[in-house]
């Protein structure tokens, strides 16, 4: 009986292996350039590595996903153009730079939109997030999934920011979109739009006084080397979005597309988990590196919220009142479901 069972197991394993080989044989040999804007070791980079591993395994090693970190393929807008032209297959970028292609993505730049990460997850992974993603093919890009950049905070090299007035005149690098520019002008800063790839040098040479990003990015990008003060403001939650070239995507088979989509979906939870687990560690590391950390008081945060309200109202008209209301409705549902 043991011999029969053993033979049965061997036959089953052989059939499984044969099926796997047969399935792998359906995939063409491909090299996929996958670019990101953050340093190796960041949550983004770790998720890109996990994605590459999953795709390699699913295709029986026939696909090689080549990873390029730290803007080595160019800035986010440059990578988006490369996707449109079909000279780069994939990229993970922040949603703010997509605003020039699909204006509705600007809603994610509204200050104080999400109260926490769970709300953001629910909206991004739900019908609203998909609706925006579905508009990308019309501009030559395909959206695969949303990852997390996180809640943004302010750093600078001039002084601690303990109230709104402390931001007056501070030259602050901001995201390259109108909402961010208007919001920081409204609170008295001097915002400077600039590609992330240029930021460290600009901070080092004092071309700008400061910037705003999630603490994990501040730490993994080593901004502590050129910035003294960190103010925890959590003023905007920024998603990452994994993108593919539509020209490349259209040339894939249905099975190949499924491999990409499945790997993107599976790495979504992993990337977000890593990002959130790194926040406390990054904050401790920034303090140990000498950064002075403070939080804005509830009174000061209320002042900031009041000052940016006209900005939200202005850009609601630009984006479309119906789209913005749809987003607010989805956020309300997410809060009610707690």
Short mmCIF file of C-alpha atoms in Angstrom, two decimals:
data_model
loop_
_atom_site.label_atom_id
_atom_site.label_comp_id
_atom_site.label_asym_id
_atom_site.label_seq_id
_atom_site.Cartn_x
_atom_site.Cartn_y
_atom_site.Cartn_z
CA UNK A 1 0.00 0.00 0.00
CA UNK A 2 2.85 2.30 0.84
CA UNK A 3 4.38 1.64 -2.58
CA UNK A 4 1.12 2.48 -4.35
CA UNK A 5 0.76 5.66 -2.34
CA UNK A 6 4.33 6.66 -3.14
CA UNK A 7 3.79 5.96 -6.83
CA UNK A 8 0.61 8.03 -6.70
CA UNK A 9 2.42 10.96 -5.11
CA UNK A 10 5.22 10.76 -7.68
CA UNK A 11 2.73 10.70 -10.55
CA UNK A 12 0.80 13.65 -9.08
CA UNK A 13 4.00 15.64 -8.61
CA UNK A 14 5.10 14.81 -12.14
CA UNK A 15 1.77 15.94 -13.57
CA UNK A 16 1.90 19.17 -11.52
CA UNK A 17 5.43 19.83 -12.70
CA UNK A 18 4.46 19.09 -16.29
CA UNK A 19 1.50 21.45 -16.02
CA UNK A 20 3.74 24.17 -14.60
CA UNK A 21 6.28 23.68 -17.39
CA UNK A 22 3.50 23.71 -19.97
CA UNK A 23 2.06 26.89 -18.49
CA UNK A 24 5.48 28.51 -18.37
CA UNK A 25 6.00 27.52 -22.00
CA UNK A 26 3.09 29.81 -22.92
CA UNK A 27 5.06 32.88 -21.87
CA UNK A 28 7.53 34.63 -24.12
CA UNK A 29 10.98 35.60 -22.91
CA UNK A 30 10.66 39.23 -21.79
CA UNK A 31 12.71 41.88 -20.03
CA UNK A 32 10.64 44.45 -18.18
CA UNK A 33 12.08 47.80 -17.07
CA UNK A 34 10.38 48.82 -13.82
CA UNK A 35 11.36 52.26 -12.50
CA UNK A 36 10.80 53.94 -9.15
CA UNK A 37 11.71 57.27 -7.59
CA UNK A 38 12.88 56.17 -4.14
CA UNK A 39 16.09 54.71 -2.75
CA UNK A 40 16.80 51.01 -2.52
CA UNK A 41 15.55 49.83 0.88
CA UNK A 42 12.45 52.03 0.82
CA UNK A 43 9.00 50.37 0.98
CA UNK A 44 8.55 51.17 -2.69
CA UNK A 45 11.83 49.46 -3.62
CA UNK A 46 11.09 46.43 -1.44
CA UNK A 47 7.68 46.01 -3.06
CA UNK A 48 9.21 46.32 -6.53
CA UNK A 49 11.58 43.50 -5.61
CA UNK A 50 8.67 41.35 -4.36
CA UNK A 51 6.77 42.10 -7.58
CA UNK A 52 9.76 41.03 -9.70
CA UNK A 53 10.07 37.78 -7.77
CA UNK A 54 6.38 36.95 -8.15
CA UNK A 55 6.38 37.67 -11.89
CA UNK A 56 9.53 35.61 -12.37
CA UNK A 57 8.03 32.63 -10.55
CA UNK A 58 4.68 32.90 -12.35
CA UNK A 59 6.36 32.89 -15.77
CA UNK A 60 8.75 30.06 -14.97
CA UNK A 61 11.68 32.46 -15.08
CA UNK A 62 10.90 33.63 -18.60
CA UNK A 63 10.27 37.21 -17.51
CA UNK A 64 13.08 39.25 -16.00
CA UNK A 65 11.80 42.36 -14.24
CA UNK A 66 14.74 44.76 -14.12
CA UNK A 67 14.48 47.24 -11.24
CA UNK A 68 15.65 50.85 -11.40
CA UNK A 69 15.46 52.82 -8.15
CA UNK A 70 16.17 56.41 -7.10
CA UNK A 71 14.97 58.01 -10.36
CA UNK A 72 17.70 56.24 -12.35
CA UNK A 73 15.27 56.15 -15.31
CA UNK A 74 14.31 59.80 -14.80
CA UNK A 75 11.82 61.81 -12.79
CA UNK A 76 8.19 60.73 -12.42
CA UNK A 77 7.04 62.89 -15.39
CA UNK A 78 9.92 61.56 -17.49
CA UNK A 79 9.02 57.96 -16.66
CA UNK A 80 5.38 58.65 -17.47
CA UNK A 81 6.44 59.97 -20.88
CA UNK A 82 8.60 56.89 -21.39
CA UNK A 83 5.59 54.68 -20.62
CA UNK A 84 3.48 56.60 -23.11
CA UNK A 85 6.18 56.17 -25.75
CA UNK A 86 6.58 52.47 -25.04
CA UNK A 87 10.30 52.72 -24.22
CA UNK A 88 9.74 51.74 -20.58
CA UNK A 89 7.36 49.02 -19.48
CA UNK A 90 6.47 49.86 -15.86
CA UNK A 91 6.88 52.52 -13.16
CA UNK A 92 5.77 53.26 -9.61
CA UNK A 93 5.12 56.99 -9.20
CA UNK A 94 3.24 59.37 -6.93
CA UNK A 95 -0.24 60.33 -8.10
CA UNK A 96 0.49 64.11 -8.01
CA UNK A 97 2.46 64.05 -11.26
CA UNK A 98 -0.44 62.37 -13.06
CA UNK A 99 -2.53 65.52 -12.68
CA UNK A 100 -1.19 66.92 -15.95
CA UNK A 101 -2.55 63.86 -17.75
CA UNK A 102 -5.77 63.19 -15.82
CA UNK A 103 -6.88 66.26 -13.86
CA UNK A 104 -9.09 64.26 -11.48
CA UNK A 105 -6.04 62.79 -9.73
CA UNK A 106 -5.64 66.22 -8.10
CA UNK A 107 -8.31 65.26 -5.56
CA UNK A 108 -5.71 63.17 -3.73
CA UNK A 109 -3.70 66.36 -3.16
CA UNK A 110 -6.46 68.01 -1.15
CA UNK A 111 -5.19 68.79 2.37
CA UNK A 112 -6.59 66.76 5.29
CA UNK A 113 -8.67 64.52 3.03
CA UNK A 114 -8.13 61.22 4.86
CA UNK A 115 -8.08 60.83 8.63
CA UNK A 116 -6.06 57.61 8.52
CA UNK A 117 -4.58 54.96 6.23
CA UNK A 118 -7.60 52.66 6.45
CA UNK A 119 -9.84 55.32 4.91
CA UNK A 120 -7.35 55.81 2.11
CA UNK A 121 -7.14 52.05 1.43
CA UNK A 122 -10.93 51.74 1.24
CA UNK A 123 -11.29 54.62 -1.22
CA UNK A 124 -8.30 53.73 -3.40
CA UNK A 125 -9.19 50.04 -3.66
CA UNK A 126 -12.88 50.76 -4.19
CA UNK A 127 -14.92 52.08 -7.12
CA UNK A 128 -13.59 55.64 -6.89
CA UNK A 129 -9.95 54.62 -7.14
CA UNK A 130 -10.76 52.30 -10.04
CA UNK A 131 -12.73 55.02 -11.81
CA UNK A 132 -9.70 57.31 -11.88
CA UNK A 133 -7.41 54.46 -12.90
CA UNK A 134 -9.74 53.62 -15.79
CA UNK A 135 -9.08 57.07 -17.28
CA UNK A 136 -5.37 56.40 -17.75
CA UNK A 137 -5.51 54.25 -20.92
CA UNK A 138 -6.80 57.28 -22.84
CA UNK A 139 -3.40 58.93 -22.24
CA UNK A 140 -1.32 55.86 -23.08
CA UNK A 141 -0.86 54.41 -19.58
CA UNK A 142 -2.47 51.51 -17.71
CA UNK A 143 -2.99 51.57 -13.94
CA UNK A 144 -2.19 48.30 -12.16
CA UNK A 145 -2.68 49.03 -8.44
CA UNK A 146 -2.26 51.64 -5.71
CA UNK A 147 0.62 51.45 -3.26
CA UNK A 148 1.33 53.86 -0.41
CA UNK A 149 3.55 56.90 -0.20
CA UNK A 150 1.88 58.06 3.00
CA UNK A 151 1.07 61.13 5.08
CA UNK A 152 3.34 64.05 4.33
CA UNK A 153 5.23 66.17 6.89
CA UNK A 154 7.36 69.31 6.66
CA UNK A 155 11.12 69.64 7.09
CA UNK A 156 13.34 72.68 6.76
CA UNK A 157 16.79 73.98 7.60
CA UNK A 158 15.82 77.45 8.93
CA UNK A 159 13.76 77.09 12.10
CA UNK A 160 11.25 74.93 13.95
CA UNK A 161 7.72 75.29 12.57
CA UNK A 162 5.50 75.52 15.63
CA UNK A 163 2.79 77.76 14.21
CA UNK A 164 1.49 78.90 10.83
CA UNK A 165 3.45 82.15 11.00
CA UNK A 166 6.75 80.21 11.19
CA UNK A 167 6.19 79.10 7.58
CA UNK A 168 6.18 82.68 6.35
CA UNK A 169 8.80 83.10 3.63
CA UNK A 170 10.14 79.55 3.93
CA UNK A 171 11.13 78.36 0.45
CA UNK A 172 9.57 74.92 0.31
CA UNK A 173 9.87 72.34 -2.45
CA UNK A 174 6.40 70.98 -3.16
CA UNK A 175 4.81 68.49 -5.52
CA UNK A 176 4.53 69.58 -9.12
CA UNK A 177 0.83 70.36 -9.23
CA UNK A 178 -1.46 73.39 -8.74
CA UNK A 179 -3.19 72.20 -5.55
CA UNK A 180 0.08 71.88 -3.64
CA UNK A 181 1.32 75.26 -4.88
CA UNK A 182 -1.88 77.05 -3.91
CA UNK A 183 -2.14 75.31 -0.54
CA UNK A 184 1.33 76.32 0.60
CA UNK A 185 0.92 79.86 -0.69
CA UNK A 186 -2.27 80.05 1.38
CA UNK A 187 -0.38 79.22 4.58
CA UNK A 188 2.38 81.74 3.87
CA UNK A 189 5.20 79.58 2.51
CA UNK A 190 7.10 80.22 -0.72
CA UNK A 191 6.42 76.97 -2.64
CA UNK A 192 8.79 75.83 -5.38
CA UNK A 193 7.67 73.02 -7.72
CA UNK A 194 10.55 70.63 -8.33
CA UNK A 195 11.13 67.03 -9.39
CA UNK A 196 11.95 64.71 -6.52
CA UNK A 197 15.13 63.65 -8.32
CA UNK A 198 16.49 67.19 -7.89
CA UNK A 199 15.45 67.64 -4.28
CA UNK A 200 18.43 66.45 -2.24
CA UNK A 201 20.85 68.70 -4.14
CA UNK A 202 18.46 71.64 -3.83
CA UNK A 203 18.29 71.15 -0.06
CA UNK A 204 22.05 70.71 0.22
CA UNK A 205 22.81 73.91 -1.73
CA UNK A 206 20.01 75.81 0.08
CA UNK A 207 18.27 76.46 -3.22
CA UNK A 208 15.20 75.64 -1.14
CA UNK A 209 14.86 75.73 2.64
CA UNK A 210 12.73 72.66 3.04
CA UNK A 211 10.32 70.10 1.62
CA UNK A 212 7.36 67.92 2.61
CA UNK A 213 7.23 64.13 2.43
CA UNK A 214 6.33 61.09 4.55
CA UNK A 215 8.83 60.32 7.33
CA UNK A 216 9.92 57.05 5.72
CA UNK A 217 10.99 58.92 2.59
CA UNK A 218 12.68 61.61 4.68
CA UNK A 219 14.69 58.89 6.39
CA UNK A 220 15.48 56.60 3.43
CA UNK A 221 16.40 59.60 1.26
CA UNK A 222 18.77 60.84 4.00
CA UNK A 223 17.25 64.30 4.16
CA UNK A 224 18.44 64.44 7.78
CA UNK A 225 21.89 65.19 6.35
CA UNK A 226 20.67 68.54 4.99
CA UNK A 227 17.59 69.31 7.15
CA UNK A 228 17.45 70.13 10.85
CA UNK A 229 13.76 70.52 11.68
CA UNK A 230 10.84 68.13 11.17
CA UNK A 231 7.25 69.19 11.81
CA UNK A 232 4.69 66.37 12.00
CA UNK A 233 1.70 67.79 10.15
CA UNK A 234 0.25 64.85 8.19
CA UNK A 235 -1.31 67.44 5.91
CA UNK A 236 -1.75 65.27 2.80
CA UNK A 237 -1.93 61.53 2.13
CA UNK A 238 -0.23 60.65 -1.16
CA UNK A 239 -0.67 57.30 -2.92
CA UNK A 240 1.82 55.64 -5.21
CA UNK A 241 0.39 54.07 -8.34
CA UNK A 242 1.95 51.20 -10.28
CA UNK A 243 1.73 51.95 -14.00
CA UNK A 244 2.34 50.09 -17.24
CA UNK A 245 2.88 51.31 -20.77
CA UNK A 246 -0.32 50.84 -22.77
CA UNK A 247 1.71 50.06 -25.89
CA UNK A 248 3.44 47.25 -24.00
CA UNK A 249 0.25 46.13 -22.23
CA UNK A 250 -1.69 45.84 -25.47
CA UNK A 251 0.98 43.52 -26.85
CA UNK A 252 0.66 41.07 -23.93
CA UNK A 253 -1.52 37.99 -23.95
CA UNK A 254 -4.41 37.67 -21.52
CA UNK A 255 -2.35 35.27 -19.39
CA UNK A 256 0.59 37.68 -19.30
CA UNK A 257 -1.64 40.56 -18.26
CA UNK A 258 -3.07 38.40 -15.50
CA UNK A 259 0.42 37.70 -14.16
CA UNK A 260 1.14 41.44 -13.95
CA UNK A 261 -2.22 42.29 -12.41
CA UNK A 262 -2.09 39.47 -9.86
CA UNK A 263 1.46 40.35 -8.79
CA UNK A 264 0.45 43.99 -8.44
CA UNK A 265 -2.56 43.14 -6.28
CA UNK A 266 -0.60 40.77 -4.04
CA UNK A 267 2.26 43.23 -3.49
CA UNK A 268 -0.19 46.01 -2.60
CA UNK A 269 -0.82 44.68 0.92
CA UNK A 270 2.87 43.90 1.39
CA UNK A 271 4.01 47.38 0.35
CA UNK A 272 1.53 49.13 2.60
CA UNK A 273 2.40 46.92 5.56
CA UNK A 274 6.13 47.57 5.14
CA UNK A 275 5.51 51.30 4.75
CA UNK A 276 3.47 51.52 7.95
CA UNK A 277 5.81 49.35 9.96
CA UNK A 278 8.73 51.58 9.00
CA UNK A 279 7.15 54.84 10.21
CA UNK A 280 8.09 54.50 13.91
CA UNK A 281 11.54 53.15 13.07
CA UNK A 282 12.17 56.00 10.65
CA UNK A 283 11.07 58.58 13.21
CA UNK A 284 13.42 57.14 15.82
CA UNK A 285 16.25 57.12 13.33
CA UNK A 286 15.63 60.74 12.34
CA UNK A 287 15.76 61.79 15.99
CA UNK A 288 18.97 59.82 16.51
CA UNK A 289 20.47 61.58 13.50
CA UNK A 290 19.86 64.93 15.19
CA UNK A 291 16.62 66.15 13.66
CA UNK A 292 14.47 68.24 15.99
CA UNK A 293 10.89 66.93 15.81
CA UNK A 294 7.73 68.74 16.85
CA UNK A 295 4.00 68.50 16.19
CA UNK A 296 1.65 71.35 15.41
CA UNK A 297 -0.90 71.89 18.17
CA UNK A 298 -4.63 71.35 17.47
CA UNK A 299 -5.09 75.14 17.51
CA UNK A 300 -2.42 75.65 14.85
CA UNK A 301 -3.73 72.76 12.77
CA UNK A 302 -7.18 74.39 12.84
CA UNK A 303 -5.59 77.60 11.47
CA UNK A 304 -3.99 75.64 8.64
CA UNK A 305 -7.29 73.95 7.78
CA UNK A 306 -9.06 77.32 7.66
CA UNK A 307 -6.42 78.83 5.37
CA UNK A 308 -6.56 76.01 2.83
CA UNK A 309 -10.36 75.84 2.57
CA UNK A 310 -10.47 78.40 -0.30
CA UNK A 311 -7.87 76.31 -2.13
CA UNK A 312 -10.06 73.22 -1.92
CA UNK A 313 -13.08 75.22 -3.10
CA UNK A 314 -11.13 76.66 -6.04
CA UNK A 315 -9.82 73.31 -7.26
CA UNK A 316 -13.14 71.58 -6.72
CA UNK A 317 -14.41 73.67 -9.62
CA UNK A 318 -11.37 72.80 -11.75
CA UNK A 319 -11.54 69.07 -11.07
CA UNK A 320 -15.31 68.88 -11.17
CA UNK A 321 -17.73 69.24 -8.28
CA UNK A 322 -19.38 65.89 -9.05
CA UNK A 323 -16.06 64.03 -8.86
CA UNK A 324 -15.10 65.69 -5.58
CA UNK A 325 -18.52 64.97 -4.07
CA UNK A 326 -18.23 61.35 -5.15
CA UNK A 327 -14.94 61.13 -3.29
CA UNK A 328 -16.39 62.72 -0.17
CA UNK A 329 -19.27 60.24 -0.30
CA UNK A 330 -16.84 57.31 -0.48
CA UNK A 331 -14.87 58.67 2.48
CA UNK A 332 -18.10 59.04 4.45
CA UNK A 333 -18.98 55.40 3.70
CA UNK A 334 -15.53 54.28 4.84
CA UNK A 335 -15.93 56.16 8.13
CA UNK A 336 -19.42 54.81 8.71
CA UNK A 337 -18.19 51.25 8.18
CA UNK A 338 -15.78 51.40 11.14
#
